CSV table of C-alpha atoms and ligand atoms in Angstrom, one decimal:
chain,number,residue,atom,x,y,z
A,1,MET,CA,-7.9,-31.9,37.6
A,2,SER,CA,-6.3,-30.9,41.3
A,3,ASP,CA,-8.8,-29.5,44.6
A,4,LYS,CA,-11.6,-28.1,43.2
A,5,ARG,CA,-10.9,-25.7,46.2
A,6,ASN,CA,-7.5,-24.6,44.3
A,7,SER,CA,-8.7,-24.8,40.8
A,8,ASP,CA,-11.9,-23.2,41.0
A,9,SER,CA,-12.1,-18.4,40.0
A,10,SER,CA,-15.1,-17.8,41.3
A,11,LYS,CA,-13.5,-18.6,45.3
A,12,LEU,CA,-10.7,-15.5,43.9
A,13,TRP,CA,-14.3,-13.7,42.8
A,14,GLY,CA,-16.8,-15.5,44.1
A,15,GLY,CA,-17.6,-13.6,47.6
A,16,ARG,CA,-20.6,-12.3,46.5
A,17,PHE,CA,-22.3,-15.4,44.8
A,18,GLY,CA,-25.0,-18.0,46.0
A,19,SER,CA,-23.2,-20.7,44.0
A,20,GLY,CA,-20.5,-22.1,41.6
A,21,PRO,CA,-21.0,-21.0,37.7
A,22,ASP,CA,-22.8,-23.9,35.0
A,23,ALA,CA,-20.4,-26.7,33.7
A,24,ILE,CA,-21.5,-24.3,30.1
A,25,MET,CA,-20.8,-20.3,31.9
A,26,ARG,CA,-17.3,-22.7,32.5
A,27,GLU,CA,-16.7,-23.1,29.7
A,28,ILE,CA,-17.0,-19.8,27.7
A,29,ASN,CA,-15.3,-17.8,30.1
A,30,ALA,CA,-12.2,-19.3,30.3
A,31,SER,CA,-9.5,-18.3,28.1
A,32,ILE,CA,-6.5,-20.2,29.5
A,33,PRO,CA,-6.4,-22.4,26.1
A,34,VAL,CA,-5.4,-19.6,24.6
A,35,ASP,CA,-3.6,-17.1,27.3
A,36,LYS,CA,-1.5,-19.6,28.8
A,37,ARG,CA,1.3,-18.7,26.1
A,38,LEU,CA,0.6,-14.7,28.9
A,39,TRP,CA,2.8,-16.7,31.3
A,40,ARG,CA,6.2,-14.2,31.4
A,41,GLU,CA,4.6,-11.5,31.2
A,42,ASP,CA,1.6,-11.8,33.2
A,43,ILE,CA,5.1,-13.0,35.8
A,44,THR,CA,7.5,-9.8,34.2
A,45,GLY,CA,4.5,-7.8,35.0
A,46,SER,CA,3.4,-8.7,38.8
A,47,ARG,CA,6.9,-9.0,39.8
A,48,ALA,CA,7.2,-5.2,38.6
A,49,HIS,CA,3.8,-3.9,40.9
A,50,ALA,CA,4.5,-6.3,43.7
A,51,ALA,CA,8.3,-3.8,44.0
A,52,MET,CA,6.3,-1.0,43.2
A,53,LEU,CA,3.3,-2.2,46.1
A,54,ALA,CA,6.3,-2.4,48.5
A,55,ALA,CA,8.4,0.5,47.8
A,56,GLN,CA,6.1,2.9,48.0
A,57,GLY,CA,4.9,1.0,51.1
A,58,ILE,CA,1.7,-0.5,50.4
A,59,ILE,CA,2.2,-3.8,51.6
A,60,SER,CA,5.6,-4.9,53.6
A,61,ALA,CA,8.6,-5.5,52.0
A,62,ALA,CA,9.1,-8.8,53.7
A,63,ASP,CA,5.3,-9.8,52.0
A,64,ALA,CA,7.2,-8.5,48.6
A,65,ALA,CA,9.5,-10.6,49.4
A,66,VAL,CA,7.5,-14.1,49.5
A,67,ILE,CA,5.9,-12.6,45.9
A,68,ASP,CA,8.4,-12.5,44.5
A,69,SER,CA,10.0,-15.8,44.7
A,70,GLY,CA,7.0,-17.3,44.5
A,71,LEU,CA,6.3,-16.3,41.1
A,72,ALA,CA,10.4,-16.8,39.4
A,73,GLN,CA,9.5,-20.3,41.7
A,74,ILE,CA,6.2,-20.6,39.1
A,75,ALA,CA,8.1,-18.5,36.0
A,76,ALA,CA,10.9,-21.1,36.2
A,77,ASP,CA,8.2,-24.3,36.5
A,78,TYR,CA,6.9,-23.0,33.5
A,79,GLU,CA,9.9,-22.9,32.3
A,80,ALA,CA,10.6,-26.7,32.7
A,81,GLY,CA,6.9,-27.2,31.6
A,82,GLY,CA,4.9,-28.0,34.0
A,83,VAL,CA,2.5,-25.8,35.5
A,84,PRO,CA,-1.2,-28.3,35.6
A,85,GLU,CA,-3.3,-25.9,33.5
A,86,HIS,CA,-6.7,-25.8,34.9
A,87,ILE,CA,-10.3,-24.7,33.4
A,88,ASP,CA,-11.6,-23.4,36.0
A,89,LEU,CA,-9.2,-21.4,36.8
A,90,GLU,CA,-10.7,-18.8,33.9
A,91,ASP,CA,-7.6,-17.1,32.3
A,92,ILE,CA,-3.7,-16.6,33.1
A,93,HIS,CA,-4.1,-14.1,36.0
A,94,MET,CA,-5.4,-16.3,37.5
A,95,GLN,CA,-4.0,-19.3,37.5
A,96,VAL,CA,-0.9,-18.0,38.1
A,97,GLU,CA,-2.6,-15.6,41.6
A,98,SER,CA,-3.5,-19.1,42.5
A,99,ARG,CA,-1.1,-20.8,41.7
A,100,LEU,CA,1.0,-18.0,44.2
A,101,LYS,CA,-1.4,-18.4,47.1
A,102,GLU,CA,-0.4,-22.8,46.7
A,103,LEU,CA,3.1,-22.1,47.4
A,104,VAL,CA,3.5,-19.3,49.6
A,105,GLY,CA,-0.3,-19.0,51.4
A,106,ASP,CA,-1.7,-15.4,52.8
A,107,ALA,CA,1.7,-13.0,51.5
A,108,ALA,CA,0.0,-14.1,47.8
A,109,GLY,CA,-3.2,-12.4,47.9
A,110,ARG,CA,-2.1,-8.7,48.7
A,111,LEU,CA,-0.7,-9.2,45.1
A,112,HIS,CA,-3.6,-8.4,43.6
A,113,THR,CA,-3.6,-4.6,45.5
A,114,ALA,CA,-4.3,-0.9,43.4
A,115,ARG,CA,-4.7,-3.7,40.0
A,116,SER,CA,-7.3,-5.2,38.1
A,117,ARG,CA,-7.7,-8.2,35.1
A,118,ASN,CA,-8.4,-5.8,33.5
A,119,ASP,CA,-4.8,-3.5,34.1
A,120,GLN,CA,-3.0,-6.5,34.3
A,121,VAL,CA,-4.1,-8.0,30.4
A,122,ALA,CA,-4.1,-5.2,28.9
A,123,THR,CA,-0.4,-5.3,30.0
A,124,ASP,CA,1.0,-8.6,29.9
A,125,PHE,CA,-1.0,-8.7,26.3
A,126,LYS,CA,0.9,-5.3,25.8
A,127,LEU,CA,4.5,-6.8,26.4
A,128,TRP,CA,3.7,-10.1,24.7
A,129,VAL,CA,2.8,-8.4,21.0
A,130,ARG,CA,5.8,-6.0,21.6
A,131,SER,CA,8.6,-8.8,22.4
A,132,ALA,CA,6.4,-10.5,18.8
A,133,CYS,CA,7.1,-7.4,16.8
A,134,ALA,CA,10.8,-7.7,17.5
A,135,ALA,CA,11.4,-11.4,16.6
A,136,THR,CA,9.1,-10.4,13.4
A,137,ASP,CA,11.3,-8.1,12.3
A,138,ALA,CA,14.8,-10.3,12.8
A,139,SER,CA,12.3,-13.0,10.8
A,140,ILE,CA,12.1,-10.0,8.2
A,141,LYS,CA,15.7,-9.5,8.4
A,142,ALA,CA,16.5,-12.9,7.3
A,143,LEU,CA,14.9,-12.8,4.6
A,144,GLN,CA,16.3,-9.0,3.4
A,145,SER,CA,19.5,-11.1,4.2
A,146,ALA,CA,18.6,-14.0,1.9
A,147,LEU,CA,17.4,-11.6,-1.5
A,148,VAL,CA,20.4,-9.3,-0.9
A,149,PHE,CA,22.3,-12.1,-1.4
A,150,ARG,CA,21.3,-14.4,-4.0
A,151,ALA,CA,20.4,-10.9,-5.7
A,152,ALA,CA,24.5,-10.2,-5.3
A,153,GLU,CA,24.6,-13.8,-7.4
A,154,HIS,CA,21.3,-12.2,-10.2
A,155,ALA,CA,23.3,-8.5,-10.5
A,156,GLU,CA,23.8,-9.3,-14.3
A,157,SER,CA,21.0,-12.2,-15.0
A,158,ILE,CA,18.2,-10.6,-17.3
A,159,MET,CA,15.1,-11.8,-17.3
A,160,PRO,CA,12.1,-10.5,-18.7
A,161,GLY,CA,9.7,-7.9,-16.6
A,162,PHE,CA,6.0,-7.0,-16.8
A,163,THR,CA,3.8,-5.7,-17.1
A,164,HIS,CA,0.1,-7.2,-17.4
A,165,LEU,CA,2.3,-10.3,-16.7
A,166,GLN,CA,3.3,-9.5,-20.2
A,167,VAL,CA,6.9,-9.8,-22.0
A,168,ALA,CA,7.2,-6.4,-21.7
A,169,GLN,CA,11.3,-5.0,-20.9
A,170,PRO,CA,14.0,-7.6,-20.1
A,171,ILE,CA,15.5,-6.6,-16.6
A,172,THR,CA,17.9,-8.6,-14.4
A,173,LEU,CA,16.5,-11.1,-11.2
A,174,GLY,CA,19.2,-9.4,-9.0
A,175,HIS,CA,16.8,-6.1,-9.6
A,176,HIS,CA,13.3,-8.0,-8.9
A,177,LEU,CA,14.6,-9.8,-5.6
A,178,MET,CA,15.8,-6.2,-4.7
A,179,ALA,CA,12.3,-4.7,-5.1
A,180,TYR,CA,11.1,-7.2,-2.4
A,181,TYR,CA,14.1,-5.9,-0.2
A,182,GLU,CA,12.4,-2.7,-0.6
A,183,MET,CA,8.9,-4.2,-0.2
A,184,ALA,CA,10.2,-5.9,3.7
A,185,LYS,CA,12.3,-2.7,4.3
A,186,ARG,CA,8.5,-0.6,4.9
A,187,ASP,CA,7.3,-3.9,6.7
A,188,ARG,CA,10.3,-4.0,9.4
A,189,SER,CA,9.3,0.2,9.4
A,190,ARG,CA,5.8,-0.4,9.6
A,191,PHE,CA,6.7,-3.0,13.4
A,192,ALA,CA,9.2,-0.3,14.4
A,193,ASP,CA,6.8,2.2,14.1
A,194,CYS,CA,4.3,0.6,15.7
A,195,VAL,CA,5.9,-0.4,19.0
A,196,HIS,CA,7.7,3.3,19.2
A,197,ARG,CA,3.9,4.0,19.4
A,198,MET,CA,2.0,1.1,21.6
A,199,ASN,CA,5.3,1.0,24.0
A,200,GLU,CA,2.9,3.0,27.0
A,201,SER,CA,2.5,1.1,30.2
A,202,PRO,CA,-1.8,0.2,31.4
A,203,LEU,CA,-0.4,-0.6,34.7
A,204,GLY,CA,-2.0,1.7,37.0
A,205,SER,CA,-5.4,2.2,35.0
A,206,ALA,CA,-6.9,-0.5,37.3
A,207,ALA,CA,-10.5,-1.3,36.7
A,208,LEU,CA,-11.4,1.8,34.5
A,209,ALA,CA,-10.8,4.7,36.8
A,210,GLY,CA,-7.7,4.2,38.6
A,211,THR,CA,-6.9,4.0,42.5
A,212,GLY,CA,-6.5,5.4,45.5
A,213,PHE,CA,-3.7,3.3,46.7
A,214,PRO,CA,-0.2,5.2,46.2
A,215,ILE,CA,0.9,3.7,43.8
A,216,ASP,CA,3.4,4.7,41.5
A,217,ARG,CA,3.1,4.5,37.4
A,218,ASP,CA,6.4,5.6,35.9
A,219,ALA,CA,8.3,3.1,38.3
A,220,THR,CA,6.4,-0.4,36.8
A,221,ALA,CA,6.1,1.6,33.3
A,222,ALA,CA,10.2,1.6,33.7
A,223,ALA,CA,10.1,-1.6,35.3
A,224,LEU,CA,8.9,-2.8,31.6
A,225,GLY,CA,11.0,-1.1,29.5
A,226,PHE,CA,8.3,1.4,28.4
A,227,ASP,CA,8.3,4.6,27.8
A,228,ARG,CA,6.0,6.6,30.3
A,229,PRO,CA,2.1,5.5,31.9
A,230,MET,CA,-0.9,5.5,29.1
A,231,ALA,CA,-1.9,8.8,30.4
A,232,ASN,CA,-5.6,7.8,30.9
A,233,SER,CA,-7.3,5.0,32.8
A,234,MET,CA,-10.1,4.0,30.5
A,235,ASP,CA,-8.0,4.2,27.5
A,236,GLY,CA,-5.6,2.4,29.5
A,237,VAL,CA,-7.8,-1.5,30.0
A,238,SER,CA,-9.6,-0.4,26.7
A,239,ASP,CA,-6.6,0.3,23.8
A,240,ARG,CA,-6.5,-2.4,21.8
A,241,ASP,CA,-5.7,-0.3,19.3
A,242,PHE,CA,-1.4,-1.8,19.7
A,243,ALA,CA,-3.2,-5.0,18.6
A,244,ILE,CA,-4.7,-4.4,15.6
A,245,GLU,CA,-1.8,-2.3,14.8
A,246,TYR,CA,0.3,-5.4,15.1
A,247,LEU,CA,-2.3,-7.6,13.1
A,248,GLY,CA,-1.6,-4.8,10.4
A,249,CYS,CA,1.7,-4.6,10.1
A,250,ALA,CA,1.6,-8.7,10.0
A,251,ALA,CA,-1.2,-8.8,7.3
A,252,GLN,CA,0.8,-5.9,4.9
A,253,THR,CA,4.2,-8.1,6.0
A,254,ALA,CA,2.1,-11.8,4.6
A,255,LEU,CA,0.5,-9.6,1.6
A,256,HIS,CA,4.1,-9.4,0.0
A,257,LEU,CA,4.8,-12.0,1.3
A,258,SER,CA,2.1,-14.6,-0.8
A,259,ARG,CA,3.1,-11.9,-3.8
A,260,LEU,CA,6.2,-13.5,-3.8
A,261,ALA,CA,4.8,-16.7,-3.5
A,262,GLU,CA,2.5,-16.5,-6.0
A,263,GLU,CA,5.5,-15.3,-8.4
A,264,LEU,CA,7.7,-18.5,-7.0
A,265,ILE,CA,5.0,-20.7,-8.4
A,266,LEU,CA,4.3,-19.0,-11.8
A,267,TRP,CA,8.6,-19.5,-12.7
A,268,ALA,CA,8.5,-23.2,-11.2
A,269,SER,CA,5.9,-24.1,-13.4
A,270,GLN,CA,6.9,-25.4,-16.6
A,271,PRO,CA,5.8,-22.5,-19.0
A,272,PHE,CA,7.7,-20.0,-17.7
A,273,GLY,CA,10.5,-23.0,-16.3
A,274,PHE,CA,12.5,-20.0,-14.3
A,275,ILE,CA,13.8,-21.8,-11.2
A,276,LYS,CA,13.8,-24.7,-9.6
A,277,LEU,CA,12.9,-25.6,-6.3
A,278,PRO,CA,15.1,-28.2,-4.3
A,279,ASP,CA,13.2,-31.2,-3.4
A,280,ALA,CA,13.7,-30.2,0.5
A,281,TRP,CA,11.5,-27.2,-0.5
A,282,SER,CA,8.9,-29.6,-3.3
A,283,THR,CA,6.8,-32.0,-2.7
A,284,GLY,CA,5.7,-34.6,-4.8
A,285,SER,CA,2.0,-36.4,-5.5
A,286,SER,CA,0.3,-39.1,-4.4
A,287,ILE,CA,-1.1,-40.6,-8.1
A,288,MET,CA,1.7,-38.4,-10.5
A,289,PRO,CA,5.0,-39.8,-9.6
A,290,GLN,CA,6.1,-36.6,-12.2
A,291,LYS,CA,5.1,-34.0,-10.4
A,292,ARG,CA,6.6,-32.3,-7.4
A,293,ASN,CA,4.6,-29.0,-6.6
A,294,PRO,CA,5.9,-25.8,-4.7
A,295,ASP,CA,3.6,-25.7,-1.4
A,296,ALA,CA,5.4,-24.4,-0.2
A,297,ALA,CA,5.1,-20.8,-1.8
A,298,GLU,CA,1.3,-21.6,-2.4
A,299,LEU,CA,0.8,-21.9,2.0
A,300,VAL,CA,2.8,-18.5,1.6
A,301,ARG,CA,0.2,-17.8,-0.1
A,302,GLY,CA,-2.4,-18.9,1.2
A,303,HIS,CA,-1.6,-18.2,4.9
A,304,ALA,CA,-1.8,-14.6,4.1
A,305,GLY,CA,-5.5,-14.8,4.1
A,306,ARG,CA,-5.7,-16.4,7.1
A,307,ILE,CA,-3.3,-13.6,8.6
A,308,LEU,CA,-5.6,-11.2,7.2
A,309,GLY,CA,-8.8,-12.8,8.8
A,310,CYS,CA,-7.1,-12.1,12.2
A,311,PHE,CA,-6.9,-8.5,11.4
A,312,HIS,CA,-9.8,-7.9,10.5
A,313,SER,CA,-11.3,-10.4,13.2
A,314,LEU,CA,-10.1,-8.1,15.6
A,315,MET,CA,-11.0,-4.8,13.6
A,316,VAL,CA,-14.1,-6.5,13.9
A,317,THR,CA,-14.7,-7.3,17.4
A,318,MET,CA,-13.5,-4.1,18.8
A,319,LYS,CA,-15.8,-1.9,16.8
A,320,GLY,CA,-18.5,-0.2,18.9
A,321,LEU,CA,-17.6,-1.4,21.8
A,322,PRO,CA,-18.7,1.4,25.1
A,323,LEU,CA,-15.5,1.9,27.2
A,324,ALA,CA,-14.9,0.7,29.6
A,325,TYR,CA,-13.2,-2.9,29.6
A,326,SER,CA,-16.0,-5.7,28.5
A,327,LYS,CA,-15.4,-9.1,27.6
A,328,ASP,CA,-15.4,-8.9,24.2
A,329,MET,CA,-11.8,-8.2,24.3
A,330,GLN,CA,-11.0,-11.4,25.7
A,331,ASN,CA,-11.2,-12.7,22.2
A,332,ASP,CA,-8.2,-10.3,21.5
A,333,LYS,CA,-5.2,-13.0,22.3
A,334,ALA,CA,-6.4,-15.4,19.5
A,335,PRO,CA,-6.3,-14.3,16.5
A,336,VAL,CA,-3.5,-12.0,17.4
A,337,PHE,CA,-1.4,-15.4,18.4
A,338,GLU,CA,-2.8,-17.0,15.1
A,339,ALA,CA,-1.7,-14.2,12.9
A,340,HIS,CA,1.4,-14.5,14.6
A,341,ASP,CA,2.3,-18.4,14.0
A,342,LEU,CA,1.3,-18.1,10.7
A,343,LEU,CA,3.6,-14.6,9.7
A,344,ASP,CA,6.5,-16.4,11.9
A,345,LEU,CA,6.1,-19.7,9.6
A,346,SER,CA,5.6,-18.5,6.3
A,347,LEU,CA,8.8,-16.4,7.0
A,348,ALA,CA,10.7,-19.0,7.9
A,349,ALA,CA,9.8,-20.7,5.4
A,350,MET,CA,10.2,-18.2,2.5
A,351,THR,CA,14.0,-17.9,3.6
A,352,GLY,CA,14.1,-21.1,3.2
A,353,MET,CA,12.4,-21.4,-0.1
A,354,ILE,CA,14.8,-18.3,-1.3
A,355,THR,CA,18.5,-18.8,0.1
A,356,ASN,CA,17.8,-22.5,-2.3
A,357,VAL,CA,16.3,-22.1,-4.5
A,358,THR,CA,17.9,-22.8,-8.4
A,359,PHE,CA,16.7,-20.0,-10.5
A,360,VAL,CA,17.4,-20.2,-14.3
A,361,PRO,CA,19.1,-18.1,-16.4
A,362,GLU,CA,19.5,-18.9,-19.7
A,363,ARG,CA,15.5,-19.7,-20.0
A,364,MET,CA,15.2,-16.3,-18.1
A,365,ARG,CA,17.4,-14.2,-21.2
A,366,THR,CA,15.2,-16.4,-23.9
A,367,VAL,CA,11.9,-15.5,-22.0
A,368,ALA,CA,12.8,-11.9,-22.0
A,369,ALA,CA,13.7,-11.3,-25.3
A,370,THR,CA,11.0,-12.2,-26.7
A,371,GLY,CA,7.8,-10.1,-27.1
A,372,PHE,CA,9.8,-7.5,-28.9
A,373,SER,CA,10.9,-6.4,-24.9
A,374,THR,CA,12.9,-3.9,-26.4
A,375,ALA,CA,10.8,-1.1,-28.5
A,376,THR,CA,10.9,1.1,-25.9
A,377,ASP,CA,14.6,1.1,-26.5
A,378,LEU,CA,14.3,1.1,-30.1
A,379,ALA,CA,11.9,4.8,-29.3
A,380,ASP,CA,13.9,6.0,-26.5
A,381,TRP,CA,17.0,5.6,-29.4
A,382,LEU,CA,14.6,7.6,-32.1
A,383,VAL,CA,14.6,9.8,-29.8
A,384,ARG,CA,18.6,10.6,-29.0
A,385,ASP,CA,19.4,10.1,-31.9
A,386,HIS,CA,17.2,11.2,-34.9
A,387,GLY,CA,15.5,14.2,-32.6
A,388,LEU,CA,11.8,12.8,-33.0
A,389,PRO,CA,9.2,13.7,-30.6
A,390,PHE,CA,8.5,9.9,-28.3
A,391,ARG,CA,4.8,9.6,-29.1
A,392,ASP,CA,6.0,10.3,-32.9
A,393,ALA,CA,9.0,7.2,-32.2
A,394,HIS,CA,5.9,5.2,-30.6
A,395,HIS,CA,4.3,5.0,-33.8
A,396,VAL,CA,7.2,4.2,-35.8
A,397,THR,CA,8.5,2.0,-33.7
A,398,GLY,CA,4.8,0.2,-33.1
A,399,ALA,CA,5.1,-0.2,-37.6
A,400,ALA,CA,8.7,-1.6,-36.6
A,401,VAL,CA,7.5,-4.5,-34.9
A,402,LYS,CA,4.6,-4.6,-37.0
A,403,LEU,CA,6.6,-6.1,-39.6
A,404,CYS,CA,8.7,-7.8,-38.1
A,405,GLU,CA,6.0,-9.8,-36.4
A,406,GLY,CA,4.1,-9.9,-39.6
A,407,ARG,CA,7.7,-11.7,-41.1
A,408,GLY,CA,7.6,-14.2,-38.1
A,409,GLY,CA,10.0,-12.7,-35.6
A,410,GLY,CA,11.2,-10.7,-33.6
A,411,LEU,CA,13.3,-7.5,-33.7
A,412,GLU,CA,16.5,-8.7,-34.8
A,413,LEU,CA,15.0,-9.7,-38.1
A,414,LEU,CA,14.3,-5.1,-38.1
A,415,THR,CA,17.0,-3.8,-40.7
A,416,ALA,CA,18.2,0.6,-41.5
A,417,ASP,CA,16.2,0.0,-44.5
A,418,ASP,CA,12.8,-1.1,-42.9
A,419,LEU,CA,13.1,1.7,-41.2
A,420,ASN,CA,13.8,4.4,-43.5
A,421,THR,CA,10.7,2.9,-45.4
A,422,ILE,CA,8.8,3.7,-43.1
A,423,SER,CA,9.9,7.4,-42.8
A,424,PRO,CA,11.9,8.4,-45.7
A,425,GLN,CA,12.8,10.5,-43.4
A,426,LEU,CA,14.9,9.2,-40.9
A,427,ALA,CA,18.0,8.2,-43.3
A,428,VAL,CA,19.4,5.7,-40.9
A,429,ALA,CA,22.7,4.1,-41.7
A,430,LYS,CA,23.1,1.8,-38.7
A,431,LEU,CA,20.2,0.9,-37.0
A,432,CYS,CA,20.9,0.7,-33.1
A,433,ASP,CA,21.8,-2.0,-30.3
A,434,LEU,CA,18.2,-3.6,-29.4
A,435,SER,CA,20.0,-6.9,-27.4
A,436,VAL,CA,18.8,-7.9,-23.4
A,437,GLU,CA,21.9,-7.1,-22.3
A,438,GLY,CA,22.2,-3.7,-24.3
A,439,SER,CA,18.4,-2.4,-23.5
A,440,VAL,CA,19.0,-3.5,-19.4
A,441,ALA,CA,22.9,-2.3,-19.3
A,442,SER,CA,21.4,1.3,-20.4
A,443,ARG,CA,19.0,1.5,-17.7
A,444,THR,CA,20.6,3.8,-15.9
A,445,SER,CA,18.7,6.4,-14.2
A,446,ALA,CA,18.1,6.0,-9.8
A,447,GLY,CA,16.5,2.6,-9.1
A,448,GLY,CA,16.7,1.9,-12.2
A,449,THR,CA,17.8,-2.5,-13.7
A,450,ALA,CA,21.2,-1.9,-15.1
A,451,PRO,CA,23.9,-4.0,-13.0
A,452,VAL,CA,25.5,-1.1,-12.1
A,453,ARG,CA,22.8,0.8,-10.2
A,454,VAL,CA,21.6,-3.2,-9.2
A,455,ARG,CA,25.0,-3.6,-7.3
A,456,GLU,CA,25.0,-0.1,-5.1
A,457,ALA,CA,21.4,-1.1,-3.9
A,458,ILE,CA,22.9,-4.2,-2.7
A,459,ALA,CA,25.5,-2.7,-1.4
A,460,ASN,CA,23.5,0.0,0.0
A,461,ALA,CA,21.8,-3.2,1.6
A,462,GLN,CA,25.0,-4.7,3.1
A,463,GLN,CA,25.6,-2.3,4.4
A,464,GLU,CA,21.6,-1.4,6.2
A,465,LEU,CA,21.9,-4.8,7.1
A,466,ALA,CA,25.2,-4.6,9.6
A,467,GLU,CA,24.0,-2.0,11.4
B,1,LIG,N1,-9.4,-12.9,30.3
B,1,LIG,C1,-9.1,-11.6,30.8
B,1,LIG,C2,-9.2,-11.1,29.0
B,1,LIG,O1,-8.2,-11.8,29.3
B,1,LIG,C3,-8.8,-11.4,31.4
B,1,LIG,C4,-9.5,-10.2,32.1
B,1,LIG,C5,-10.4,-10.0,32.8
B,1,LIG,N2,-11.7,-8.5,33.1
B,1,LIG,C6,-12.8,-9.1,33.9
B,1,LIG,N3,-13.0,-8.1,34.5
B,1,LIG,N4,-12.9,-9.7,34.0
B,1,LIG,O2,-9.1,-10.3,28.6
């Protein structure tokens, strides 16, 4: 650690104190190990603030120029990986200001005019979360592209659709994958919505009450890409809705990923055998030489739990806090950073798995034909071609299923005569097509699984992704 004079934040605020803080006090107070990730936003915010102070005549143009070049130098140092971290400097804001003093001397002391760490940290953190939303959006979009690509390969591939995890009706693999495309689309719109709402600047709220200096909050808001300043200075320093919303969006996205992960885990298991994960996306067992485990998918599923925990953590931290800033709020960053990192990795892993997984359509088709999966097609046909009310058709079909089950097979064992025996007034001459291909092709309603509809959905998605 470098010399005490420069590395102790209490030198920046300790004028009214007789002694320095206890070692444990320093430790519990310090957020630098976590908030050093805000260095870029802190410097960006300070540069905008200093420029505004000079434009308003609150500090001299000469001081502002010195401050700005000093801050640019610190940014370059961080970029190059080289600003030593001092636990005694408490947080990133003190760290940067103290470094600025080392670099440019007394002018540094004018930077904090008409500002508090309370509006400073709210601004820095919001800038960070706003960028995180953009980064997450790009990662979700990459997953969407992978889903659409694989869906296009398998718009016709038949697989079983499940309800209650029981074979329900045949569907196409393309349709199944496109369902996740839609979830991802909503996830992206949630992040966009969250950015839209958060995009007001806290800077200029000062400690909580605003300031007597003639600052120009519109100017700093514009310089930092905000739509406008926040309307109330107390809300400005104590609002963390933006971080909570980010975590809510992240939790919802992670939840979707965990559902897809769960499907990959099931599909890769021997009783299903629907997919083979490539070597690059599997792990072995230290004792069972034959094993090939879907660890990445399991971790994506597991990460969703941790991300939800981060959301919960910040909600509970903020619950019941009186206005305005309280130090509890320093704990806002760790859950956001953790959730962001976990989600980022989960999205990358899921995109990698979806891109590289080998689907086994033959096996999927075989399973799709089990469990009397086209029974609904028989009932629908009795409605359409024989004028039965659906409830009666359901009943006749149920009896047909029971008959075939008694014969130890599926609906392929059913004959026209069987139906006439079940319900003599039907007078069926020829049975309808009960193949899985016929079933899937017939589901042409909007949003349905028929390959023609799936191809349309894929074309729409490709257009959306190109926009
Ligand atoms: N490190 C603090 C945080 O992250 C900065 C704000 C400190 N403000 C204060 N009045 N102590 O919340």
